[in-house]
XYZ file of C-alpha atoms in Angstrom:
275
model
C 126.032 71.336 206.929
C 128.059 69.411 208.943
C 131.457 69.871 209.277
C 133.515 66.164 208.939
C 137.148 67.796 209.531
C 138.492 70.828 210.480
C 141.644 71.822 210.234
C 144.525 74.438 207.694
C 145.495 74.328 204.431
C 148.737 75.544 202.938
C 150.866 77.045 200.280
C 154.170 78.685 200.705
C 153.867 80.577 204.116
C 150.126 81.522 203.122
C 147.831 78.790 206.026
C 144.252 78.530 205.706
C 142.260 77.776 208.449
C 139.035 76.065 206.853
C 136.703 73.438 207.156
C 135.404 70.054 204.855
C 131.587 69.625 204.564
C 130.478 66.944 202.367
C 129.454 67.883 198.892
C 127.815 64.631 197.456
C 125.211 62.607 199.482
C 124.314 58.714 197.885
C 120.401 58.819 197.352
C 120.296 54.923 197.232
C 117.266 54.021 199.161
C 118.825 51.099 202.086
C 116.470 48.354 202.494
C 116.213 45.964 205.426
C 116.346 42.259 206.117
C 113.457 40.917 208.123
C 112.138 37.581 208.955
C 109.720 36.075 205.995
C 107.847 34.592 209.330
C 107.357 37.631 211.693
C 108.571 40.891 210.063
C 111.433 41.020 212.786
C 114.488 42.791 211.424
C 117.743 40.406 211.333
C 120.272 40.918 213.354
C 124.297 39.975 212.706
C 126.918 38.292 215.013
C 130.560 38.454 215.333
C 131.309 34.603 215.605
C 134.753 32.841 215.618
C 134.363 29.670 213.575
C 137.336 28.473 215.551
C 136.001 28.591 219.103
C 132.241 28.419 217.981
C 131.300 31.355 220.158
C 130.323 34.773 219.700
C 132.587 37.521 219.813
C 132.594 40.980 222.231
C 134.487 43.932 220.319
C 136.683 43.918 223.529
C 137.974 40.896 222.179
C 138.829 41.867 218.359
C 142.061 43.016 217.153
C 143.298 44.483 214.205
C 145.489 42.351 211.243
C 147.017 42.376 208.473
C 146.705 39.327 206.807
C 150.282 39.607 204.625
C 149.382 36.073 203.200
C 147.140 33.333 203.036
C 145.721 32.630 207.097
C 149.418 34.553 208.172
C 148.048 37.422 209.716
C 150.641 40.447 211.560
C 148.862 41.594 215.131
C 149.004 45.397 215.419
C 147.490 46.888 218.498
C 145.400 49.957 218.856
C 148.603 51.682 220.721
C 150.647 51.047 217.671
C 147.329 52.561 215.022
C 146.630 55.833 217.576
C 150.584 56.556 217.788
C 150.676 56.653 213.999
C 147.342 58.286 213.468
C 148.723 61.170 215.691
C 151.712 61.242 214.200
C 150.143 62.126 210.789
C 147.658 64.533 211.939
C 149.922 66.700 213.615
C 151.469 67.326 210.398
C 150.027 70.436 208.721
C 147.845 70.596 205.165
C 150.145 71.588 202.666
C 148.818 72.209 198.805
C 152.676 70.671 197.293
C 152.355 71.610 193.935
C 149.851 73.399 191.407
C 148.082 71.647 188.062
C 146.082 71.693 185.358
C 142.721 70.103 185.422
C 142.715 68.195 182.096
C 146.238 67.326 182.930
C 144.273 64.339 186.031
C 142.543 61.441 184.235
C 138.992 61.248 186.303
C 139.487 57.604 186.950
C 141.889 59.473 190.217
C 138.824 61.094 191.429
C 137.337 59.529 194.142
C 134.839 61.843 197.034
C 134.434 65.587 196.571
C 134.494 68.395 200.204
C 133.318 71.909 200.292
C 135.875 73.886 201.852
C 134.859 76.628 204.136
C 136.702 79.606 205.622
C 137.461 79.217 209.660
C 137.490 81.970 211.849
C 139.773 84.676 210.303
C 140.506 82.404 207.468
C 138.358 84.446 205.133
C 140.896 86.736 203.491
C 143.654 83.812 202.912
C 140.638 82.079 201.274
C 139.455 84.820 199.244
C 143.486 84.920 197.955
C 143.690 81.020 196.974
C 140.359 80.821 195.138
C 141.629 84.503 193.062
C 144.849 83.025 192.302
C 143.493 79.212 191.223
C 140.500 81.246 189.019
C 143.614 83.412 187.817
C 146.195 81.304 187.085
C 143.563 78.219 185.682
C 145.073 75.813 188.056
C 144.281 73.540 190.968
C 146.485 72.453 194.028
C 147.739 68.983 194.798
C 147.668 68.768 198.458
C 147.829 65.812 201.121
C 145.185 65.704 204.100
C 144.603 63.231 206.522
C 140.416 61.975 206.254
C 139.541 59.867 209.096
C 143.241 57.994 209.948
C 143.883 58.132 206.291
C 146.581 59.603 204.382
C 145.227 61.177 200.978
C 145.979 62.727 197.719
C 143.566 65.810 196.789
C 143.000 68.424 194.747
C 142.040 71.475 195.288
C 139.943 73.727 192.511
C 137.167 76.290 193.170
C 133.491 75.172 192.321
C 131.568 78.604 191.868
C 132.270 80.724 194.562
C 133.556 78.106 196.795
C 136.944 75.685 196.948
C 136.071 72.410 196.630
C 138.903 69.664 197.943
C 139.102 66.697 195.793
C 140.353 63.256 197.381
C 142.016 61.555 194.519
C 143.715 58.015 194.376
C 147.418 57.244 194.761
C 148.737 55.829 191.191
C 149.493 52.374 192.655
C 145.570 52.316 193.741
C 144.004 52.360 189.819
C 144.501 48.744 188.326
C 147.082 48.836 185.566
C 144.837 48.715 182.192
C 147.110 46.260 180.717
C 145.442 43.356 182.980
C 142.203 44.094 181.111
C 141.278 41.473 178.972
C 139.749 41.094 175.545
C 141.237 44.703 174.613
C 141.492 44.490 170.592
C 144.794 44.709 169.935
C 144.844 46.222 166.526
C 143.034 49.154 165.026
C 140.035 47.419 162.580
C 137.668 50.079 162.272
C 136.389 50.031 158.537
C 135.985 54.020 157.714
C 132.534 54.079 156.517
C 131.516 52.645 159.768
C 133.813 55.819 161.775
C 132.061 58.743 159.982
C 128.339 56.875 160.404
C 129.693 56.751 164.245
C 130.873 60.250 164.103
C 127.546 61.383 162.736
C 125.356 59.683 165.431
C 128.303 61.662 168.202
C 127.007 64.781 166.797
C 123.378 64.474 166.574
C 123.732 63.449 170.273
C 126.110 66.019 171.190
C 124.684 68.853 173.136
C 125.090 71.009 176.416
C 125.477 68.676 179.748
C 122.554 69.378 182.076
C 122.817 67.676 185.128
C 119.837 68.155 185.840
C 117.806 66.653 183.120
C 118.960 62.950 184.146
C 117.093 60.647 187.086
C 117.451 57.859 188.727
C 114.323 56.068 187.327
C 114.838 53.229 189.660
C 115.130 55.042 192.777
C 111.863 57.208 191.703
C 109.934 53.835 190.782
C 111.560 52.411 194.097
C 109.989 55.240 196.125
C 106.551 55.077 194.451
C 106.205 51.594 195.203
C 106.528 52.274 198.568
C 104.594 55.421 198.751
C 101.755 52.695 197.551
C 102.287 50.177 199.761
C 102.018 52.789 202.757
C 98.577 53.233 201.762
C 97.492 49.625 200.496
C 97.490 50.697 197.067
C 99.693 48.989 194.975
C 100.414 49.094 191.261
C 103.199 48.017 190.073
C 104.098 49.061 186.916
C 108.018 47.800 185.044
C 110.693 49.831 184.300
C 110.256 50.426 180.264
C 113.993 48.867 179.077
C 115.562 49.473 175.383
C 115.546 45.827 173.757
C 119.493 45.707 173.040
C 120.815 43.086 170.954
C 124.065 42.230 170.985
C 126.507 44.192 168.274
C 128.811 42.145 165.420
C 130.655 42.847 162.895
C 127.775 41.966 159.947
C 124.750 44.391 161.424
C 127.188 47.298 163.131
C 126.732 49.447 159.980
C 122.812 48.600 160.317
C 122.595 49.149 163.889
C 124.443 52.646 163.463
C 121.915 53.301 160.846
C 118.942 53.115 162.887
C 120.070 55.203 165.354
C 120.792 57.676 163.195
C 117.013 57.209 162.542
C 116.093 57.309 165.709
C 117.704 60.849 166.574
C 116.978 62.586 163.935
C 112.813 61.020 164.131
C 114.059 62.782 168.215
C 115.452 66.161 167.316
C 112.474 68.951 166.431
C 112.378 69.796 162.246
C 114.059 72.962 161.562
C 111.592 75.957 162.028
C 110.215 77.258 158.692
C 111.585 80.653 157.590
C 109.538 83.714 158.006
C 107.565 84.720 154.839
C 108.648 87.975 153.663
C 106.562 90.561 154.305
C 103.233 91.674 152.340
C 103.718 94.953 150.361
C 101.398 96.974 151.056
């Protein structure tokens, strides 16, 4: 695995040299944009609308727009100084908390943690301590010049670091429009919905979920490469908007559908015949 960050993490006076490896990957199929006439890839230029000319990389500066068309310009030396000052700080586990205390909305990106040279013993110690305590560590880390809040937890036999959003990065749910203010659920509808939830409840198996669109797109690409194209549309279930009058009917239809999918219970073995 490619190392994306190298440094150390500590809790108390225990220091662990580590390497970070990205734990997940984006498998989206990237499509290029071509000129329809000659199929040449389209290139993009950085153009100043005032000067009406292309701008070279060395002519570009970074700035913060604090109000519409008002900027504070920051030069590279100032940004580099802040970066070095932060990077010199050790990554330290600040607190230990329970995983269930953190809402999933905070989680951002996952990294596998591997011990660096001479870090195996301390790595194993932290892993064991987290397992035995049932806790996760909360830490701060600098990745690509950005300070990140992160949690450290055990994943199978490894330590996993997950960057999480700071509280001010999570938007206020109170700003979401049209959320019903009162609980107007009818008991009969709730009971049927709970029955449907029970019918659809299973053990989570990530291998059963696949990206059907990506699979179909790759098949189309392979067919076009070979010159034999037969495009089949992805099947999509018809979903009609629900309202209070047909909600119960939709719930019942859903229940009936799940019952058909579930295999019929096996009949008990017949009693042994007497000799």
